Tab-separated table of C-alpha atoms in Angstrom:
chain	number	residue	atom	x	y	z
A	1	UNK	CA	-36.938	-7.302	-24.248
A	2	UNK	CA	-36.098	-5.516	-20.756
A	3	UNK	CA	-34.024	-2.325	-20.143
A	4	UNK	CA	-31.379	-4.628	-18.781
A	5	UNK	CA	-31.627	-7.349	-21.772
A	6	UNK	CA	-31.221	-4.186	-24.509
A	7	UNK	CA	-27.629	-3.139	-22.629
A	8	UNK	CA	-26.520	-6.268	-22.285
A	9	UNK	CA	-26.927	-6.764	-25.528
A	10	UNK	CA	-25.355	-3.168	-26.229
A	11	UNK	CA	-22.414	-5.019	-23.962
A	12	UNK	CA	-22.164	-7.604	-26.335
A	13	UNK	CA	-21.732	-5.262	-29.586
A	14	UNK	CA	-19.556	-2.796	-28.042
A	15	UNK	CA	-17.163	-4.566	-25.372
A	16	UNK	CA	-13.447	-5.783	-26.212
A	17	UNK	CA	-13.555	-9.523	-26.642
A	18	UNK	CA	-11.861	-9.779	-22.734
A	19	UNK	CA	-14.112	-7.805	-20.938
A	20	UNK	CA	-16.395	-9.303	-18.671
A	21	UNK	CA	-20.077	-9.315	-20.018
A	22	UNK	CA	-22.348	-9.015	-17.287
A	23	UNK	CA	-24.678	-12.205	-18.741
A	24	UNK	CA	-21.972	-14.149	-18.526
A	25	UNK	CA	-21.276	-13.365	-14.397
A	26	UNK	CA	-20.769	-16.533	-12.735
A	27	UNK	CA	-23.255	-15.549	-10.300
A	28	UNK	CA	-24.225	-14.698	-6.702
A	29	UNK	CA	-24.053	-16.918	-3.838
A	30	UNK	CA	-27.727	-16.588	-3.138
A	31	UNK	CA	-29.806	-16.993	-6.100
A	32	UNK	CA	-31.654	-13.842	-7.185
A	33	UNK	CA	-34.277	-12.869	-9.856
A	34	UNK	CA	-32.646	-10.396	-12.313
A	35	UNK	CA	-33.489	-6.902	-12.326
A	36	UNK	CA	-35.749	-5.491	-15.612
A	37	UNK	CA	-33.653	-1.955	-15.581
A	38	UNK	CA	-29.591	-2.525	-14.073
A	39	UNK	CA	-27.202	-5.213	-15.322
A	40	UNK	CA	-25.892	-7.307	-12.394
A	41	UNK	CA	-22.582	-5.424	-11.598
A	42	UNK	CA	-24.380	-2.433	-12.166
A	43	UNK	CA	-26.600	-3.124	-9.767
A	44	UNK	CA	-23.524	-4.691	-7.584
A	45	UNK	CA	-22.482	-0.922	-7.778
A	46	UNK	CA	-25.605	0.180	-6.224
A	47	UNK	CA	-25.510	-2.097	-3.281
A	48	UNK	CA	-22.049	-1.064	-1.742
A	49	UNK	CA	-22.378	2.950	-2.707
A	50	UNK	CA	-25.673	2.794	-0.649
A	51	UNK	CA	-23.960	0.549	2.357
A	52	UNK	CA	-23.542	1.469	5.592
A	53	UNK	CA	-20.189	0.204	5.425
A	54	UNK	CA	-19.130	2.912	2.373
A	55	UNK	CA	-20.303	5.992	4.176
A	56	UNK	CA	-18.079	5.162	7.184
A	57	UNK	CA	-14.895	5.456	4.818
A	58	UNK	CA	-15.101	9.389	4.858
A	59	UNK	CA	-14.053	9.449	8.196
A	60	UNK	CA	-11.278	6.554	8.211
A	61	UNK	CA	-7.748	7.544	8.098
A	62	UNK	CA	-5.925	6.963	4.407
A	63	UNK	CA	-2.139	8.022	5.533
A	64	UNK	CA	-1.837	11.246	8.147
A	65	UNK	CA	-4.049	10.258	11.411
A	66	UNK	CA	-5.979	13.432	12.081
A	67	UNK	CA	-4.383	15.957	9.663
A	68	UNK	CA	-5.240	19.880	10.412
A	69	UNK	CA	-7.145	20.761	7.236
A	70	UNK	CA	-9.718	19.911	4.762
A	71	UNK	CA	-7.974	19.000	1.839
A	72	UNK	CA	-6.423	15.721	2.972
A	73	UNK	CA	-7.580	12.771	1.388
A	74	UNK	CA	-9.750	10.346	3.813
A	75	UNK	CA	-10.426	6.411	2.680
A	76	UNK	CA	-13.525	7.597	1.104
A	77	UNK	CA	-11.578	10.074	-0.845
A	78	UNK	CA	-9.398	7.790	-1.799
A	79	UNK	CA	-11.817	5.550	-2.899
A	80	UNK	CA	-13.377	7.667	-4.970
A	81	UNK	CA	-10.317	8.611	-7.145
A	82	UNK	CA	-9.455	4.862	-7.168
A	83	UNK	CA	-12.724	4.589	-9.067
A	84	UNK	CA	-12.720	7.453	-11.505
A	85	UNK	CA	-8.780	6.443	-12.911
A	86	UNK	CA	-9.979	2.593	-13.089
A	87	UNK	CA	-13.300	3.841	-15.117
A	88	UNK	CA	-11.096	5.947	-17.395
A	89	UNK	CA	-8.935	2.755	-18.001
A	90	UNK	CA	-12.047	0.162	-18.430
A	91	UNK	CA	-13.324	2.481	-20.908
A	92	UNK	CA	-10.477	3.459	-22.864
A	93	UNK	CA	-9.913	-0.820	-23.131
A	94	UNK	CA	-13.909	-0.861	-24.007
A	95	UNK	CA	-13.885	-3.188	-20.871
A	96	UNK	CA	-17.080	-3.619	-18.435
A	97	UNK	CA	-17.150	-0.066	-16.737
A	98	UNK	CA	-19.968	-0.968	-13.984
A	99	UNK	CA	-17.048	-4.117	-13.183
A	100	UNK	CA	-14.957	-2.180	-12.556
A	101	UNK	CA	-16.531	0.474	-10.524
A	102	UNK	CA	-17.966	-1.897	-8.298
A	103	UNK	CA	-14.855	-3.804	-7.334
A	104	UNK	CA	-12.957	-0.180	-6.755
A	105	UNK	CA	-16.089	1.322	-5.012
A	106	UNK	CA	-15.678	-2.136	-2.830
A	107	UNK	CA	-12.364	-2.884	-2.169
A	108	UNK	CA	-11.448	-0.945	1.162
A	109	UNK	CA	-14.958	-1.299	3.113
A	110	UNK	CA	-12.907	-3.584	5.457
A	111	UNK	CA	-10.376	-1.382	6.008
A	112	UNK	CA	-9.619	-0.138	10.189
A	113	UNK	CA	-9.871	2.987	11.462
A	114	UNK	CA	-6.860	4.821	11.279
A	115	UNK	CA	-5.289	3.650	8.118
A	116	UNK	CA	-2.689	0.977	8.233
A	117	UNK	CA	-1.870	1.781	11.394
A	118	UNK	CA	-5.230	0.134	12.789
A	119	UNK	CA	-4.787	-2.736	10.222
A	120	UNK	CA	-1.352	-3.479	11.794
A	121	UNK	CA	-2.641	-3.635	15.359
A	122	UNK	CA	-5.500	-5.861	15.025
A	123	UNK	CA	-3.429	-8.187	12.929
A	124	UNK	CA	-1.274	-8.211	15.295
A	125	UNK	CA	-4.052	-9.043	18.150
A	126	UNK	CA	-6.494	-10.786	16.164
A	127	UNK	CA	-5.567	-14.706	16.121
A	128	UNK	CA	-4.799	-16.099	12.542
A	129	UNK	CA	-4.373	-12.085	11.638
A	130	UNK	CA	-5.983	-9.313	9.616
A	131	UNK	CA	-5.940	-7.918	6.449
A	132	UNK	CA	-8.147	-4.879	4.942
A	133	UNK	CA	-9.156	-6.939	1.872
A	134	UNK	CA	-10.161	-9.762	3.417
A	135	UNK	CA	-12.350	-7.926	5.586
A	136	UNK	CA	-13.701	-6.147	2.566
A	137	UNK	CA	-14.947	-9.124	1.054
A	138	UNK	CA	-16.263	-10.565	5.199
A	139	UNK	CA	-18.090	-6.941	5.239
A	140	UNK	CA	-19.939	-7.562	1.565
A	141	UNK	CA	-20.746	-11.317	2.368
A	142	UNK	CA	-21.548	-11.213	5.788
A	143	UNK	CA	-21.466	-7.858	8.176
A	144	UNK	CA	-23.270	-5.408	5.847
A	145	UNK	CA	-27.729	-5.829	6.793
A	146	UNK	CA	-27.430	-7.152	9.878
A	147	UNK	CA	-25.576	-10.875	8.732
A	148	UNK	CA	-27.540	-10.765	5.022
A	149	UNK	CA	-24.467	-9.325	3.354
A	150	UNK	CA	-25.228	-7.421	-0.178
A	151	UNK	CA	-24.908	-10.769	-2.300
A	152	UNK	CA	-22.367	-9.425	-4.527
A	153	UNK	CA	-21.688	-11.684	-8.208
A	154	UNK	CA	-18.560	-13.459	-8.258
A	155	UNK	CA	-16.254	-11.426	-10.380
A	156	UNK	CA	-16.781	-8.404	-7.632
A	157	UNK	CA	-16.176	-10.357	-5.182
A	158	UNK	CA	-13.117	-11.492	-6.216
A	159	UNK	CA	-11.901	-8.347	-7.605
A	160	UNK	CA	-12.144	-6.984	-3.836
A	161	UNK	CA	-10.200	-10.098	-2.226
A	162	UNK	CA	-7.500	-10.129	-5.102
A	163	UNK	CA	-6.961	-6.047	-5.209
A	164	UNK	CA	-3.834	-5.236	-3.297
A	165	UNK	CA	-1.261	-8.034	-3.171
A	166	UNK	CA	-0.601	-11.935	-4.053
A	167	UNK	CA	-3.016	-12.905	-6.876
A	168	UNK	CA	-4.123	-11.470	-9.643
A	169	UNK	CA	-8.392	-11.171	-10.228
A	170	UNK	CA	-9.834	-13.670	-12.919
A	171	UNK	CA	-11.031	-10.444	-14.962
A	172	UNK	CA	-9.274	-7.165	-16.355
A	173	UNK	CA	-11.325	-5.249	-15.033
A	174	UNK	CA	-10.439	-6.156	-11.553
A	175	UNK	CA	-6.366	-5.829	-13.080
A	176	UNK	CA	-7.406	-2.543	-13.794
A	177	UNK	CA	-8.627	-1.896	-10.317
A	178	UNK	CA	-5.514	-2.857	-8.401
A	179	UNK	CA	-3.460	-0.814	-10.859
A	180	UNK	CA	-5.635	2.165	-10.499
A	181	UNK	CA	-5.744	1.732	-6.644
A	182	UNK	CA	-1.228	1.736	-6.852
A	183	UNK	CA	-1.899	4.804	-9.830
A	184	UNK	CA	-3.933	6.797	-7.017
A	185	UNK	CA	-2.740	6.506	-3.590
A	186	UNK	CA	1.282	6.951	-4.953
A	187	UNK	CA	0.220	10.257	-6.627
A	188	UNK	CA	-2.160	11.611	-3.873
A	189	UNK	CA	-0.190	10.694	-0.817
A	190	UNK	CA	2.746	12.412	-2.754
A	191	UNK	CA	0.578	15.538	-2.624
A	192	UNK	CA	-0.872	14.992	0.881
A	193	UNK	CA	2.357	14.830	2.151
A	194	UNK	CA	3.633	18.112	0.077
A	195	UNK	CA	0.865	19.904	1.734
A	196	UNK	CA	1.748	18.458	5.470
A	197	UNK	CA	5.047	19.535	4.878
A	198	UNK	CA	6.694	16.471	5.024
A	199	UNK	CA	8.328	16.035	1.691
A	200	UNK	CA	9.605	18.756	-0.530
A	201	UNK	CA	8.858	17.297	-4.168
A	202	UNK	CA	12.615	17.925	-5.169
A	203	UNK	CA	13.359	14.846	-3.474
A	204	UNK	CA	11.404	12.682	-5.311
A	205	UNK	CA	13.667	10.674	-7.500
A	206	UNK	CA	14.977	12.386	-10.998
A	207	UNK	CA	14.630	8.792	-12.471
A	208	UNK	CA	10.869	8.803	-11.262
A	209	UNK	CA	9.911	12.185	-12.520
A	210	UNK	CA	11.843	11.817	-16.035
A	211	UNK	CA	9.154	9.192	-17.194
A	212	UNK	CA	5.979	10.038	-15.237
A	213	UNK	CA	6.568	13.535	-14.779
A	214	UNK	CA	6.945	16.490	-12.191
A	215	UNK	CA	2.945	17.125	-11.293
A	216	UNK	CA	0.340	15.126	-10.064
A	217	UNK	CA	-1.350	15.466	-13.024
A	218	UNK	CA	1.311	13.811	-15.429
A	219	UNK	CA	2.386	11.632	-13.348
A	220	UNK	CA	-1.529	9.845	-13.277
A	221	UNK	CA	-1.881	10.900	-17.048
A	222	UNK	CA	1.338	9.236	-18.042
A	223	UNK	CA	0.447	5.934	-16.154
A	224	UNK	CA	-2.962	5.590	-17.667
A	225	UNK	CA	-1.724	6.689	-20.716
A	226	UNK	CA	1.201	3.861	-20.498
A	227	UNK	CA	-1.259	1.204	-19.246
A	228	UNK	CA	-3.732	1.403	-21.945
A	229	UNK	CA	-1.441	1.671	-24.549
A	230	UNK	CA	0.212	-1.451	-23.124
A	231	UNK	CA	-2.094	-3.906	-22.161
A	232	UNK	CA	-2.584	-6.446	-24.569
A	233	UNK	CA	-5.372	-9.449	-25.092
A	234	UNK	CA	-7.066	-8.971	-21.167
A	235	UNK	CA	-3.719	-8.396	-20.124
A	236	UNK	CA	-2.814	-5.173	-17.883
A	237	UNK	CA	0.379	-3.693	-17.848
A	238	UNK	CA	2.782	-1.003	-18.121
A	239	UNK	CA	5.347	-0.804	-20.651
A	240	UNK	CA	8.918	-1.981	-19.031
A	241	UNK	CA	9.959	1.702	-18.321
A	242	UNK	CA	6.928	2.818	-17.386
A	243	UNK	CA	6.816	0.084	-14.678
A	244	UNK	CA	10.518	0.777	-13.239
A	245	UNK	CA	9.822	4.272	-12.974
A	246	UNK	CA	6.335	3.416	-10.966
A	247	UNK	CA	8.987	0.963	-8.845
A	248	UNK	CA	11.668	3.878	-7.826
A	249	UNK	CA	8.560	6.049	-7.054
A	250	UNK	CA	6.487	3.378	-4.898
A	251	UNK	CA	10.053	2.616	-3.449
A	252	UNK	CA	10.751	6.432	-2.676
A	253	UNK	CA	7.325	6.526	-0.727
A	254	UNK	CA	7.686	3.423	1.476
A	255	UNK	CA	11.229	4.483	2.417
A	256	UNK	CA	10.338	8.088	3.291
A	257	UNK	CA	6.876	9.549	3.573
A	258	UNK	CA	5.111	6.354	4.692
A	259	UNK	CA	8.182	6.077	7.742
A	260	UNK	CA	8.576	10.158	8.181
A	261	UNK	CA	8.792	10.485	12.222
A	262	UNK	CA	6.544	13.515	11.913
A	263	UNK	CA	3.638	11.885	9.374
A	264	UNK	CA	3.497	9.207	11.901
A	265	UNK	CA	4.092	10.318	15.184
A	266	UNK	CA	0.838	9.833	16.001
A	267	UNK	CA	0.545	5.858	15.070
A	268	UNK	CA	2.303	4.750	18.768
A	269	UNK	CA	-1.154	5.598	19.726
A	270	UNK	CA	-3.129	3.903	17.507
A	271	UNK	CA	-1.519	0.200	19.112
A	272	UNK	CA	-2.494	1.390	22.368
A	273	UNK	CA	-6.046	2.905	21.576
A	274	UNK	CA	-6.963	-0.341	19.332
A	275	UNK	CA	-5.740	-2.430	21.789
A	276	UNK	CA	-7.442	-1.061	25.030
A	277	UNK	CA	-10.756	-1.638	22.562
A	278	UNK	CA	-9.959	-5.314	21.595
A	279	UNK	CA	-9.386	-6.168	25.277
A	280	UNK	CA	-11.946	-4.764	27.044
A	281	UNK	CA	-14.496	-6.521	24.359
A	282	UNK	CA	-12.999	-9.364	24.775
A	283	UNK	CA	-12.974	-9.292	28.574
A	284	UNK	CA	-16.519	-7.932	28.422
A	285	UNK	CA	-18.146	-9.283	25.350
A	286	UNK	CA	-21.625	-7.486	26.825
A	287	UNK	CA	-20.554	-4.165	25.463
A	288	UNK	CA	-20.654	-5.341	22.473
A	289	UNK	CA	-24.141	-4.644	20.220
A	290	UNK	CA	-26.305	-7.347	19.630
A	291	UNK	CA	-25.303	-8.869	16.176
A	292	UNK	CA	-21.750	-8.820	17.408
A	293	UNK	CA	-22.897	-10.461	20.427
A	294	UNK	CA	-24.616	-13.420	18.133
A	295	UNK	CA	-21.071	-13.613	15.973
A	296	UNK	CA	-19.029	-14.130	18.997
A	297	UNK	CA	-21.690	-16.625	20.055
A	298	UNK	CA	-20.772	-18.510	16.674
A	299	UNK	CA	-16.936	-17.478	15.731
A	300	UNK	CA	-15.480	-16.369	19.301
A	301	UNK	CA	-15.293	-12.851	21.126
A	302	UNK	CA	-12.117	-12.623	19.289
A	303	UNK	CA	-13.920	-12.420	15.745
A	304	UNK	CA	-16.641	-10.613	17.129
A	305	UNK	CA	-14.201	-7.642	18.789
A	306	UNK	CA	-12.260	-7.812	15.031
A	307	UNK	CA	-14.995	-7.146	13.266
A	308	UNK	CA	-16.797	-4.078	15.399
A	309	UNK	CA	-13.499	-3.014	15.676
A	310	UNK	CA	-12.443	-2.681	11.804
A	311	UNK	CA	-15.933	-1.068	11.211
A	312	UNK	CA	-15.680	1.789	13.081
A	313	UNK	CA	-14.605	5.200	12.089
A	314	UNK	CA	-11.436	7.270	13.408
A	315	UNK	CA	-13.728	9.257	15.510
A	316	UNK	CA	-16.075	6.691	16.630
A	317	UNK	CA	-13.365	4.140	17.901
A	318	UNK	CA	-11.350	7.472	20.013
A	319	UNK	CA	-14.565	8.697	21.465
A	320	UNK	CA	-15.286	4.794	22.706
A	321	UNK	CA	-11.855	5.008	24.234
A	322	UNK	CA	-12.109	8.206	25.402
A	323	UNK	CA	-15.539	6.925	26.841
A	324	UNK	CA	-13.966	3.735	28.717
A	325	UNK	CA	-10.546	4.726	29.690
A	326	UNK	CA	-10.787	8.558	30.295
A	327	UNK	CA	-11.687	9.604	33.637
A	328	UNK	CA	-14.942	11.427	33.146
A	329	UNK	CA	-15.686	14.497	35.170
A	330	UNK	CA	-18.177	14.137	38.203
A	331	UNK	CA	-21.337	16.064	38.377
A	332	UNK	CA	-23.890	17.276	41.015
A	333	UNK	CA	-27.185	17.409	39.824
């Protein structure tokens, strides 16, 4: 018996009767000989922490564009708190931990530069639009090794394209993802935006704070708490007041701190910056590098420019502008 064969069978004697066993996957697109050491999500895991496309999330934008300070939280950031509060869930439910962290390790690698600013300008260039989390799942199948993709098993896959809205994932443990991604980026953008000075955490609503609490810290404690003790057979969710409160909070955010003038001034530039890119690609598909070249031989320039585009970081995608629309200063040799 293998490494991998021993946990899985560990998986078997241990897991919840809905979590996802990782024998039971439905598979990978591309048929693959099974490791002797790492499960197949585990291995899943491996694959996207070690993509190219993961280490560009530390410098993508998760709300404030180019905040002063070090203690902001980037995509990457975010990412990795999305993955330690869905862990702690998965493994207080006894559901398939290395599921889980895959999927929320995963599920923004598609995601623009500059936040949801970006996403909002290229879906509004981009024919038949854009969203992040259908460009995370493009980005696993397809754009990461050069057009090889990291041929990802089903259930991760579809815990990336079903994380944020519409549809729910076939498996808890990519439930538990898209509640731990609404858990984390409520909680830390509350504190981000504390620490920018753009919300004094008085106004956050009394309702809100009587049920999750005043902190951080509570707030994420009392969620998890509530979700574990409230999701029943595969099932995850909040108790009713626990979920109201979470509404009035996510409500607060989208009607203040994610519209403050001063949070965003800075996102009237983003249209113009991700648009000056996406036209001059598509005007001059040369500039683009080779493998984008050979995708807008086969999908259109317009694909091609979308998908160099959403890959690049905040600082890459300004210093191209800067690069082709800055006047540059002459020198004499």
């Amino acid at each position: 018996m293998t490494i991998r064969e021993e946990t899985e069978a560990i998986e078997r004697q241990t897991f919840s009767r809905y979590a996802t066993l990782s024998e039971h996957s439905r598979g990978r697109r591309g048929a693959e000989e099974q490791d002797p050491i790492r499960p197949c999500f585990q291995r899943d895991r491996d694959r996207i922490l070690h993509c190219k496309a993961f280490r560009r999330l530390k410098q993508k934008t998760q709300v404030f564009l180019s905040p002063e300070g070090d203690h902001y939280r980037t995509r990457l950031t975010h990412t990795l708190e999305v993955s330690q509060i869905a862990r702690t869930i998965s493994r207080a439910l006894r559901l398939n931990e290395d599921l889980t962290e895959a999927i929320a390790l995963g599920h923004d690698l598609g995601h623009t530069p500059f936040g949801h600013a970006g996403e909002r300008a290229l879906n509004r260039l981009c024919p038949g639009g854009f969203t992040h989390f259908r460009q995370s799942l493009r980005v696993v199948d397809y754009l990461e090794k050069d057009g090889k993709g990291l041929n990802l098993s089903w259930e991760v896959r579809n815990g990336i394209i079903t994380h944020t809205t519409g549809t729910w994932a076939r498996t808890p443990e990519g439930c538990v993802v898209r509640r731990a991604d609404h858990i984390a980026f409520l909680n830390h953008d509350i504190e981000d935006a504390v620490g920018a000075g753009v919300l004094d955490p008085r106004q956050i609503p009394p309702e809100a704070t009587a049920v999750l609490g005043n902190t951080k810290s509570q707030r994420i404690t009392t969620m998890i708490t509530d979700l574990v003790e409230h999701s029943q057979n595969g099932r995850i969710n909040f108790s009713p007041e626990v979920e109201a409160a979470y509404a009035v909070l996510k409500d607060f955010m989208y009607s203040t701190v994610y519209v403050d003038r001063e949070a965003k001034r800075e996102e009237k530039k983003v249209d113009k910056l991700i648009e000056g890119l996406y036209e001059r690609l598509c005007g001059d598909p040369d500039l683009l590098p080779n493998f984008y070249l050979q995708i807008a031989y086969n999908e259109g320039v317009d694909r091609a420019a979308t998908d160099y585009i959403s890959g690049m970081s905040d600082e890459f995608a300004t210093r191209l502008f800067v690069e082709w629309f800055v006047p540059q200063k002459w020198q004499v040799l």
